[in-house]
XYZ file of C-alpha atoms in Angstrom:
698
model
C -114.706 58.723 -53.999
C -114.525 60.786 -57.831
C -117.218 62.986 -59.318
C -120.235 60.198 -61.308
C -119.435 61.435 -64.916
C -121.980 61.355 -67.766
C -120.408 58.675 -69.944
C -121.889 56.742 -72.435
C -122.354 52.946 -70.469
C -123.227 50.466 -73.780
C -125.435 48.133 -71.837
C -128.558 46.615 -72.002
C -130.071 46.831 -68.349
C -131.120 50.325 -68.169
C -129.332 52.223 -66.264
C -131.222 54.516 -64.161
C -130.489 57.540 -66.503
C -133.327 55.575 -68.745
C -136.287 54.239 -66.904
C -136.284 50.511 -66.331
C -138.599 48.394 -68.008
C -138.937 45.717 -65.790
C -140.272 47.760 -62.695
C -143.367 46.143 -60.335
C -145.954 45.423 -63.036
C -143.767 43.641 -65.696
C -142.968 41.164 -62.726
C -146.487 40.891 -61.752
C -147.412 40.192 -66.065
C -144.107 37.858 -66.436
C -145.644 35.970 -63.183
C -149.006 35.838 -64.451
C -147.798 34.336 -67.443
C -145.642 32.007 -65.519
C -148.957 30.547 -63.914
C -151.188 30.658 -67.027
C -149.161 29.121 -69.596
C -147.472 25.554 -68.859
C -144.333 26.495 -70.926
C -142.665 23.477 -72.647
C -140.020 22.584 -74.958
C -142.791 20.749 -77.781
C -144.536 24.598 -78.082
C -141.258 25.902 -79.634
C -141.432 23.682 -83.029
C -144.699 24.919 -83.911
C -143.705 28.451 -83.022
C -140.892 28.480 -85.244
C -142.402 26.718 -88.447
C -145.729 28.687 -88.354
C -143.609 31.900 -88.616
C -143.198 31.161 -92.256
C -146.726 29.912 -92.688
C -149.059 30.927 -95.628
C -151.346 31.567 -93.330
C -151.419 35.525 -91.946
C -153.523 34.743 -89.021
C -151.361 31.710 -88.140
C -147.856 33.947 -88.727
C -149.690 36.342 -86.175
C -149.915 33.633 -83.960
C -146.947 32.615 -84.052
C -145.269 35.838 -83.339
C -147.644 36.422 -79.988
C -147.200 33.132 -78.971
C -143.029 34.018 -78.973
C -143.830 36.381 -77.306
C -145.227 34.909 -73.947
C -142.958 32.154 -74.316
C -139.780 33.892 -74.269
C -140.964 35.955 -70.933
C -142.109 32.223 -69.414
C -138.378 30.791 -68.302
C -135.359 31.220 -69.481
C -134.458 27.483 -71.393
C -137.391 28.407 -73.571
C -136.414 31.694 -74.650
C -132.967 29.920 -74.900
C -134.602 27.355 -77.314
C -136.580 29.861 -79.087
C -133.416 31.667 -80.084
C -131.469 28.674 -81.160
C -134.174 28.646 -83.856
C -132.715 31.631 -85.401
C -136.500 33.370 -83.748
C -134.743 36.793 -84.342
C -134.053 36.334 -88.230
C -137.845 35.208 -88.349
C -139.379 37.811 -87.037
C -137.113 40.520 -88.370
C -138.113 38.983 -91.672
C -141.839 39.407 -91.066
C -141.399 43.306 -90.164
C -141.561 43.599 -94.151
C -144.855 41.246 -94.019
C -147.838 42.611 -96.392
C -150.042 41.749 -93.261
C -149.998 44.517 -91.080
C -151.046 42.677 -87.858
C -148.251 40.160 -88.561
C -145.740 43.083 -88.077
C -147.464 44.799 -85.440
C -146.919 41.396 -83.247
C -143.143 40.879 -84.493
C -143.181 44.462 -82.866
C -143.894 43.940 -79.481
C -142.212 40.439 -79.125
C -138.778 41.899 -80.803
C -139.695 44.995 -78.036
C -139.949 42.461 -75.500
C -136.918 40.563 -76.656
C -134.655 43.752 -75.886
C -136.578 44.154 -72.521
C -134.484 41.735 -71.109
C -131.341 43.332 -71.420
C -129.257 41.097 -72.605
C -126.573 42.524 -75.182
C -126.113 39.458 -77.175
C -129.684 39.880 -78.108
C -129.418 43.039 -79.023
C -125.999 42.221 -80.797
C -127.855 39.783 -82.681
C -130.856 41.922 -83.910
C -128.226 44.420 -85.193
C -126.159 41.785 -87.079
C -129.472 40.376 -88.643
C -129.824 44.091 -90.060
C -132.993 44.855 -87.852
C -132.875 48.731 -88.503
C -133.318 48.336 -92.422
C -136.797 47.294 -92.013
C -137.700 49.679 -89.149
C -136.195 52.969 -90.704
C -139.159 51.793 -93.130
C -141.730 51.601 -90.720
C -140.965 55.035 -89.037
C -141.313 56.456 -92.398
C -145.057 54.942 -92.802
C -146.049 55.305 -89.203
C -144.665 58.799 -89.305
C -146.915 59.764 -92.197
C -150.430 57.618 -90.414
C -149.435 60.218 -87.284
C -149.447 62.986 -89.102
C -152.743 62.041 -91.132
C -154.371 61.255 -87.728
C -153.707 64.063 -86.133
C -154.970 66.265 -88.802
C -157.699 64.611 -89.639
C -156.948 62.966 -92.943
C -158.867 59.813 -93.647
C -156.962 56.470 -92.830
C -157.747 56.008 -97.016
C -154.439 57.759 -97.511
C -152.448 55.691 -95.087
C -149.508 53.704 -96.296
C -150.465 50.698 -93.614
C -153.705 49.497 -93.886
C -155.497 49.172 -90.590
C -152.491 50.740 -88.817
C -154.886 53.239 -87.043
C -156.591 51.005 -84.773
C -153.147 50.467 -82.494
C -150.809 53.058 -84.013
C -149.510 54.683 -80.682
C -148.615 50.832 -79.172
C -147.105 50.208 -82.490
C -144.793 53.278 -82.431
C -144.092 53.169 -78.526
C -142.788 49.088 -79.489
C -140.477 50.803 -82.252
C -139.185 53.747 -80.232
C -137.783 51.083 -77.193
C -136.047 49.099 -79.909
C -134.565 51.674 -81.075
C -133.887 53.088 -77.394
C -132.397 49.630 -76.285
C -130.134 49.019 -79.229
C -128.980 52.783 -79.107
C -127.023 51.286 -75.872
C -125.348 48.321 -77.845
C -122.325 49.874 -79.117
C -121.016 52.635 -80.956
C -121.468 51.118 -83.963
C -124.890 50.451 -83.449
C -125.273 54.065 -82.424
C -123.492 55.609 -85.483
C -126.303 53.475 -87.706
C -129.125 54.631 -85.632
C -127.790 58.252 -86.022
C -127.925 57.765 -89.937
C -131.594 57.097 -89.591
C -132.146 60.814 -88.651
C -134.733 59.726 -86.204
C -134.452 63.141 -84.162
C -137.200 65.046 -86.362
C -139.484 61.847 -85.950
C -139.014 62.209 -82.106
C -138.857 65.825 -81.553
C -142.817 65.524 -83.446
C -143.976 63.930 -80.478
C -143.303 67.056 -78.281
C -144.912 69.585 -80.108
C -148.163 68.040 -79.927
C -148.225 66.435 -76.218
C -151.837 67.228 -75.511
C -152.493 64.736 -78.526
C -150.237 62.236 -78.110
C -150.673 59.418 -75.263
C -148.365 59.116 -72.277
C -146.662 56.257 -72.646
C -145.546 57.333 -76.516
C -144.329 60.846 -75.015
C -142.505 58.490 -72.435
C -140.374 56.420 -74.735
C -139.723 58.936 -77.153
C -138.364 60.957 -74.401
C -136.497 57.864 -72.846
C -134.927 57.595 -76.506
C -133.878 60.954 -76.920
C -132.123 61.330 -73.708
C -129.831 58.207 -74.486
C -129.006 59.366 -77.833
C -128.629 62.608 -76.984
C -126.271 61.410 -74.667
C -122.080 62.517 -75.458
C -123.183 61.884 -79.132
C -121.907 65.232 -81.488
C -123.825 63.471 -84.472
C -127.510 64.192 -82.775
C -125.998 67.737 -81.038
C -125.789 68.893 -84.993
C -128.988 68.217 -85.809
C -130.056 70.039 -83.352
C -127.779 72.586 -83.925
C -129.101 72.610 -87.262
C -132.873 73.091 -85.846
C -132.595 75.152 -82.645
C -136.073 75.457 -82.125
C -135.785 72.199 -80.710
C -134.791 72.967 -77.810
C -137.335 75.740 -76.857
C -140.027 73.196 -77.550
C -138.458 70.556 -74.985
C -138.464 73.973 -72.549
C -142.156 74.229 -73.500
C -143.123 70.576 -72.401
C -140.774 71.018 -68.832
C -142.915 74.636 -68.652
C -146.510 73.444 -69.350
C -149.070 72.951 -66.342
C -150.835 69.898 -66.154
C -154.064 71.031 -63.857
C -155.855 68.032 -64.275
C -155.262 64.166 -64.268
C -151.391 65.132 -62.867
C -149.871 61.611 -62.866
C -146.096 60.148 -62.826
C -146.213 59.768 -66.591
C -146.440 63.701 -66.916
C -143.270 64.426 -64.327
C -141.444 61.692 -65.900
C -141.661 63.527 -69.277
C -140.629 66.535 -67.717
C -137.755 64.991 -66.177
C -136.599 63.359 -69.030
C -136.790 66.839 -71.222
C -134.615 68.504 -68.749
C -132.086 65.227 -69.150
C -132.209 65.979 -73.010
C -131.422 69.826 -72.415
C -128.424 69.071 -70.197
C -126.864 66.872 -72.897
C -127.583 69.050 -75.024
C -125.930 72.361 -72.868
C -122.725 72.268 -74.880
C -124.404 73.476 -78.094
C -127.307 75.510 -76.306
C -126.431 79.135 -77.318
C -129.737 80.796 -78.583
C -132.520 82.185 -77.579
C -131.534 81.351 -74.112
C -128.478 81.302 -72.832
C -127.613 77.456 -71.566
C -127.012 78.619 -68.270
C -130.655 80.498 -67.942
C -131.911 76.946 -68.849
C -129.671 75.676 -66.231
C -131.422 77.458 -63.355
C -134.620 77.027 -64.857
C -133.825 73.243 -64.665
C -132.246 73.206 -61.682
C -135.585 74.521 -59.811
C -137.962 72.132 -61.411
C -135.713 69.124 -60.843
C -135.340 70.293 -57.201
C -138.877 70.504 -56.725
C -139.028 66.673 -57.365
C -137.183 66.109 -54.278
C -139.828 66.488 -52.107
C -141.310 63.152 -52.334
C -141.136 61.240 -48.692
C -139.435 58.359 -49.176
C -140.233 57.230 -45.616
C -143.994 57.295 -46.304
C -143.858 55.832 -49.224
C -141.631 52.813 -47.734
C -144.222 52.351 -44.850
C -146.938 52.508 -47.314
C -145.857 49.980 -49.857
C -145.137 47.706 -46.674
C -148.935 47.873 -45.500
C -149.892 47.500 -49.140
C -147.838 44.389 -49.184
C -149.018 42.729 -46.634
C -152.787 42.882 -47.661
C -151.726 41.254 -51.150
C -149.236 38.607 -52.539
C -148.006 38.625 -56.241
C -149.022 35.157 -56.726
C -152.224 35.566 -55.164
C -153.053 38.585 -57.982
C -151.889 36.530 -60.886
C -153.335 33.648 -59.963
C -156.936 35.309 -59.699
C -156.739 37.465 -62.630
C -155.981 36.969 -65.859
C -153.132 38.547 -68.105
C -155.200 41.831 -69.248
C -157.064 42.233 -66.113
C -156.410 45.679 -64.861
C -154.041 45.630 -61.521
C -156.211 45.955 -58.014
C -155.856 49.610 -56.110
C -153.261 47.980 -53.966
C -151.131 47.023 -56.763
C -151.448 50.123 -58.375
C -150.496 51.961 -55.473
C -147.525 49.659 -55.328
C -146.698 50.165 -59.087
C -147.032 54.436 -58.256
C -144.376 53.918 -55.802
C -141.816 52.559 -57.558
C -142.053 55.138 -60.559
C -142.180 57.668 -58.348
C -139.011 56.181 -56.752
C -137.267 55.833 -60.589
C -138.129 59.566 -61.156
C -136.270 60.598 -58.177
C -133.691 58.286 -59.471
C -133.366 60.293 -62.454
C -133.687 63.637 -61.178
C -130.439 62.971 -58.679
C -128.731 62.131 -61.699
C -129.556 65.071 -63.456
C -128.515 67.311 -60.343
C -125.239 65.216 -59.957
C -124.493 65.818 -63.803
C -125.120 69.689 -63.338
C -122.752 69.933 -60.527
C -120.275 67.996 -62.693
C -120.581 70.224 -66.001
C -122.233 73.218 -64.928
C -119.010 74.546 -63.148
C -115.980 73.048 -65.059
C -114.466 75.461 -67.637
C -112.632 72.657 -69.347
C -114.691 69.553 -69.358
C -111.632 67.664 -70.668
C -109.512 68.773 -67.787
C -112.161 67.370 -65.369
C -112.382 64.449 -66.621
C -108.768 63.984 -66.210
C -109.500 65.407 -62.751
C -111.622 62.621 -61.999
C -109.316 60.098 -62.119
C -107.353 61.889 -59.209
C -109.015 63.306 -56.724
C -106.200 63.070 -54.418
C -104.030 66.080 -55.106
C -101.069 66.345 -53.146
C -101.223 69.590 -51.746
C -97.242 70.376 -50.200
C -95.752 73.162 -49.000
C -93.855 75.792 -51.863
C -90.761 74.665 -50.722
C -91.286 71.090 -51.372
C -93.142 71.905 -55.130
C -89.692 74.318 -55.907
C -87.747 70.423 -55.944
C -90.358 70.056 -59.179
C -92.159 66.998 -58.008
C -94.773 65.608 -60.435
C -97.600 66.840 -58.916
C -101.204 65.822 -60.030
C -101.749 69.772 -60.454
C -98.992 70.203 -62.774
C -100.824 67.717 -65.001
C -104.639 69.208 -65.162
C -105.140 73.271 -64.713
C -107.680 73.726 -62.942
C -108.240 77.743 -63.192
C -110.459 79.762 -61.160
C -112.935 81.972 -61.745
C -114.127 84.496 -59.267
C -116.881 85.851 -61.519
C -118.551 82.143 -61.655
C -119.629 83.851 -57.972
C -121.175 86.680 -59.762
C -123.110 84.941 -62.637
C -126.512 82.762 -62.940
C -124.351 79.506 -61.783
C -124.271 82.133 -58.204
C -128.178 80.828 -58.071
C -127.655 77.169 -58.762
C -124.771 77.084 -56.081
C -127.298 78.790 -53.427
C -129.897 76.409 -54.558
C -127.354 73.493 -53.235
C -126.373 75.486 -50.622
C -129.238 76.373 -48.852
C -131.832 73.852 -49.479
C -130.611 70.719 -52.176
C -127.629 69.458 -49.396
C -130.733 68.787 -46.781
C -132.752 66.925 -49.257
C -129.700 65.130 -50.230
C -128.979 64.088 -46.498
C -133.131 63.116 -46.045
C -132.849 61.158 -49.271
C -129.300 59.103 -48.183
C -131.107 58.283 -45.126
C -132.208 54.478 -45.087
C -135.695 53.318 -44.469
C -137.220 50.343 -43.158
C -137.459 48.822 -46.434
C -134.293 50.147 -47.642
C -132.162 46.845 -47.280
C -133.200 43.297 -46.859
C -132.961 42.771 -42.816
C -129.490 41.522 -41.603
C -129.329 38.346 -40.036
C -126.296 36.385 -38.734
C -123.810 34.323 -40.175
C -124.903 30.933 -41.595
C -128.931 32.272 -41.591
C -130.702 32.154 -44.424
C -131.102 35.519 -45.854
C -134.730 37.149 -45.751
C -135.998 38.740 -48.663
C -138.082 42.092 -48.581
C -141.349 41.995 -48.352
C -141.607 44.526 -52.112
C -137.845 43.544 -53.441
C -138.228 46.023 -56.595
C -138.920 48.910 -54.373
C -136.329 48.037 -51.972
C -134.059 47.843 -54.892
C -135.352 51.497 -55.849
C -134.974 53.054 -52.375
C -131.357 51.855 -52.278
C -130.594 53.421 -55.613
C -132.227 56.559 -54.413
C -130.096 56.382 -51.760
C -126.548 55.863 -53.666
C -127.734 58.834 -56.429
C -128.422 61.327 -53.353
C -124.655 60.860 -51.960
C -123.301 60.561 -55.440
C -124.561 63.707 -55.937
C -123.695 65.563 -52.769
C -119.678 64.256 -53.438
C -120.039 65.848 -56.571
C -121.496 69.337 -55.077
C -118.642 69.127 -52.696
C -115.704 68.174 -55.265
C -116.877 71.695 -57.289
C -117.070 73.352 -54.288
C -113.100 71.817 -53.476
C -111.963 72.067 -56.671
C -113.624 74.389 -58.897
C -114.932 77.180 -57.228
C -112.619 80.243 -55.777
C -111.960 79.872 -52.366
C -113.839 76.824 -51.738
C -116.640 79.087 -51.228
C -119.556 76.671 -49.497
C -116.676 75.328 -47.202
C -115.881 79.105 -46.063
C -119.557 80.630 -46.325
C -121.470 77.800 -44.642
C -118.680 76.306 -42.431
C -121.030 75.524 -40.115
C -123.280 73.267 -42.514
C -120.364 71.666 -43.722
C -119.321 70.239 -40.239
C -123.284 69.635 -39.510
C -123.097 67.729 -42.633
C -120.369 65.353 -41.675
C -121.467 64.427 -38.932
C -124.920 63.557 -40.298
C -123.404 61.203 -43.031
C -121.097 59.449 -40.173
C -124.324 58.633 -38.955
C -125.781 57.629 -42.243
C -122.603 55.429 -42.541
C -123.582 53.781 -39.476
C -126.676 53.228 -40.181
C -125.896 51.933 -43.845
C -123.620 49.311 -42.397
C -125.884 48.357 -39.519
C -124.805 44.904 -37.924
C -121.872 45.595 -39.995
C -121.110 44.388 -44.236
C -117.946 43.176 -45.066
C -117.657 45.625 -48.212
C -116.500 43.594 -51.436
C -117.613 39.926 -50.104
C -121.254 41.237 -48.792
C -124.009 38.609 -49.692
C -126.121 39.287 -52.871
C -129.526 40.550 -50.909
C -126.690 43.058 -48.872
C -124.721 44.290 -52.071
C -126.157 47.677 -51.866
C -126.071 48.025 -48.517
C -122.193 47.946 -49.456
C -122.134 50.152 -52.541
C -123.840 52.915 -50.608
C -121.608 52.645 -47.917
C -118.468 53.038 -50.372
C -120.528 56.360 -51.251
C -120.664 57.488 -48.044
C -117.099 57.228 -47.558
C -115.748 58.847 -50.680
C -118.094 61.672 -49.730
C -116.489 61.835 -46.600
C -113.425 62.061 -48.233
C -114.434 65.163 -49.957
C -115.711 66.492 -47.144
C -112.646 66.127 -44.641
C -110.630 67.908 -47.946
C -113.086 70.994 -48.283
C -112.963 71.480 -44.314
C -108.699 71.250 -44.549
C -109.558 68.247 -41.889
C -111.332 70.877 -39.430
C -114.139 68.717 -39.006
C -116.156 67.455 -35.683
C -114.335 64.095 -34.879
C -116.749 61.857 -32.509
C -114.731 59.488 -30.242
C -113.060 56.542 -31.596
C -113.957 57.573 -35.109
C -110.261 57.046 -36.486
C -110.485 53.674 -35.231
C -113.485 53.165 -37.214
C -111.754 54.173 -39.960
C -109.295 52.097 -39.295
C -111.255 48.999 -38.792
C -113.388 49.878 -41.521
C -110.247 48.956 -43.887
C -108.800 46.117 -42.606
C -112.336 44.758 -42.847
C -113.249 45.508 -46.211
C -111.967 43.615 -49.063
C -112.686 46.225 -51.861
C -109.616 48.057 -52.576
C -111.599 51.038 -53.756
C -113.293 51.373 -50.538
C -109.859 51.093 -48.796
C -108.291 54.037 -51.385
C -111.376 56.169 -50.234
C -110.690 55.290 -46.355
C -106.504 56.243 -46.267
C -107.377 59.394 -48.369
C -109.647 60.815 -45.567
C -107.543 59.414 -43.017
C -105.129 61.258 -44.822
C -106.531 64.355 -44.638
C -107.697 63.962 -41.014
C -104.191 63.499 -39.961
C -103.060 67.168 -40.644
C -104.495 68.874 -38.282
C -102.391 70.903 -36.130
C -103.095 70.332 -31.950
C -103.900 66.595 -32.675
C -100.269 65.245 -32.265
C -101.738 61.704 -30.747
C -104.134 61.302 -33.835
C -101.909 62.196 -36.413
C -99.767 59.095 -34.604
C -102.351 56.753 -34.783
C -102.965 57.325 -38.265
C -99.248 57.907 -39.348
C -98.988 54.511 -37.541
C -101.581 52.802 -39.549
C -100.666 54.207 -43.301
C -96.658 53.990 -42.468
C -97.756 50.046 -41.621
C -99.302 49.478 -45.284
C -96.280 51.000 -46.693
C -93.600 48.454 -44.501
C -95.740 45.905 -46.311
C -93.702 46.931 -49.064
C -90.514 45.684 -47.766
C -91.369 42.173 -48.752
C -92.502 41.616 -51.821
C -93.747 38.258 -51.443
C -96.815 39.623 -49.542
C -97.393 41.649 -51.902
C -100.901 40.003 -52.920
C -102.739 41.079 -50.592
C -101.646 45.028 -51.735
C -103.231 46.853 -54.566
C -101.308 49.532 -56.826
C -103.939 52.173 -55.899
C -103.636 51.552 -52.033
C -99.921 51.443 -52.458
C -99.869 55.672 -54.522
C -102.640 56.498 -51.915
C -100.580 55.934 -49.173
C -97.306 57.322 -50.539
C -99.361 59.956 -51.652
C -100.767 60.280 -47.880
C -97.117 60.630 -46.081
C -96.071 62.800 -48.835
C -98.817 65.320 -47.688
C -99.510 64.720 -44.289
C -95.154 65.470 -43.663
C -95.107 67.769 -46.276
C -93.539 70.248 -44.041
C -90.865 70.210 -40.579
C -93.038 73.493 -38.964
C -96.124 71.079 -38.661
C -96.098 70.541 -34.843
C -96.506 66.942 -35.085
C -93.844 66.496 -37.681
C -90.863 65.883 -35.441
C -92.716 63.587 -32.621
C -93.965 61.891 -35.397
C -92.226 61.467 -38.354
C -88.328 62.272 -37.058
C -89.267 60.216 -33.800
C -90.655 57.301 -35.614
C -88.100 56.905 -38.217
C -91.026 57.171 -40.877
C -87.672 58.459 -43.376
C -85.722 55.159 -42.707
C -88.698 52.887 -43.655
C -89.618 55.720 -46.649
C -85.749 54.754 -47.778
C -85.609 50.910 -47.145
C -88.805 50.268 -49.542
C -87.628 53.222 -52.338
C -86.455 50.615 -54.503
C -89.066 47.770 -54.324
C -91.263 50.687 -55.286
C -89.248 51.071 -58.188
C -89.832 47.562 -59.218
C -93.075 47.711 -58.454
C -93.564 49.918 -60.787
C -91.658 48.462 -63.701
C -93.571 45.637 -63.653
C -96.711 47.382 -64.160
C -97.182 47.200 -68.126
C -98.067 50.377 -69.418
C -100.341 49.407 -72.572
C -102.162 46.911 -70.493
C -102.812 49.671 -67.511
C -101.346 52.604 -68.262
C -103.388 54.662 -65.724
C -101.671 52.413 -63.191
C -98.568 53.085 -64.710
C -98.511 56.740 -64.558
C -99.934 56.837 -61.476
C -97.026 54.783 -59.909
C -94.446 56.250 -61.991
C -95.792 59.410 -59.962
C -95.566 57.879 -56.960
C -91.857 56.666 -57.186
C -90.457 59.645 -58.398
C -92.437 61.906 -56.175
C -90.759 59.400 -53.684
C -87.591 59.631 -54.035
C -87.606 63.678 -54.162
C -89.449 63.188 -50.773
C -86.335 61.417 -49.427
C -84.649 63.995 -50.404
C -86.531 67.077 -49.341
C -86.689 65.285 -45.886
C -83.368 64.783 -45.371
C -82.343 68.066 -46.687
C -85.115 69.611 -43.836
C -83.571 67.573 -41.449
C -80.036 68.676 -42.479
C -80.863 72.513 -42.319
C -82.759 71.827 -38.815
């Protein structure tokens, strides 16, 4: 499993590095609308017509009504959109009456929250950014006047103060959603110079409503991610980073709630996004240490207790009962507030785990470009010197991975120690399934049972996934970047114990069994987390050089998992893991079991008509595993397995077919696959020659 990168992902369904708008509270509100309002197609035409009414009251009503209709049911929303609703709403953003503008902004924000690319793309194509930019200029003045105590008479928009914070939050959320649409949209937003507007909120956090601060932090967290144009604005204003750090340092002694913590965690994420440009007054490394310590404190949330509380609360209430008893504007009950709070804490936990994974990914790499290449090739071939002298195209020859022992003497060592002594144990705990993490597994042909609290079940499963990914990034850092595999040498017993715990976790996640890649929708996250755990085990195996505590029949379990899964990426991870296990000395029978399995995969290449079930990635990984396992005749298993079982003859018999398969891959369409197979074929030819010479010398 490769590192979890921090690449820009342009999708409107908010990634967990952003905070999902559709939380439990939103679900309740939408269900409320469904029950309280009978949505009919006949409602659509009056709404569309009255958006252009000469009466501003009717225009405002139409925008508000459209907001309710788009949330009610998809077919009504589609009908509204087909009537050019987005264009009409954008035109009304320049309306002379503030109430009309306010309602239109709210409706447009709700449309972006639906999470469909086409909606945001249409908004951009209809030039929503031009009126939004004008509104930002005006509300900046209003907010400045408000905070300074200047009379509302000098405000550029009459009557806007009464709900300026909701208005501002809605505009920021629209920009946030649009920024995730495409690079083209992001470049336009970059040119709007919104950083000073957003950063102004963090200079007076005690005067700004929390929801507005959250929106500003979410937007900044997104637009600072791998965005050199925005980074340039922070370089020109170095005080911004200190402002963000002040927010993280802010002590809140009264009324601390989830939004305060979320804002701090988002500010940590923004600072990490700016890591490459932070030079003064405090070094980026020192920032990372402080941020690491703060994020570590966020891992203390007990997800097992949270799951039990959620089930208990859910047993006492039903969302459908709630929405029929309470109008939309009523406050949630104490029980519903509890569910919303649990989900909020889980979402914050997901973000904290993502940021810790990012620290592992970026803070110990001396060359991020090389690291990105390495992420695509976690299965480096490690072979002896005599083999390397034959100039085989080894991945390590392509990726320069310079180690620096001074790393362990500098501030980064504090972060490594924190992971080794504290954070890893938290990550293991957070990876363990709770009683609510996944829907119940039932037998075949049985209708799946939905979770009693689906939103919290989804959040718990995502916490498990992020925890495993964070662990894997740390292990990969220890294997590939830090000199002498520091954690695996200094904390070897802990590494072995971690192997045992992760195998136990994989069994718990699999439960009654799951066919990864073909699982029921309700069980999809089981498969995703299980595959992540296998990738983590692969990295651990590499770090331990195969010296892990194998339980009885564990090798057979890995092989059976390979045979049962339909996920090619899962198969690659299993081949890689078994390949490392097979290199152990004094375990000839284990080597033979694994060797027979992997050579069996390769033997299938002798008949190209049966190739449909075997991916390029599995072919390459299987070949690389054989090269790595049997790279030296002095290994105690080489003669009894490789020689006596006739592996060399099998490799010779499939060499031409490997070449033919390689040539069928279009380099323009599948460049990475072509490079991978080119490398595998060249290595195969050289390996065959090397093993022939080796046996001749012998």
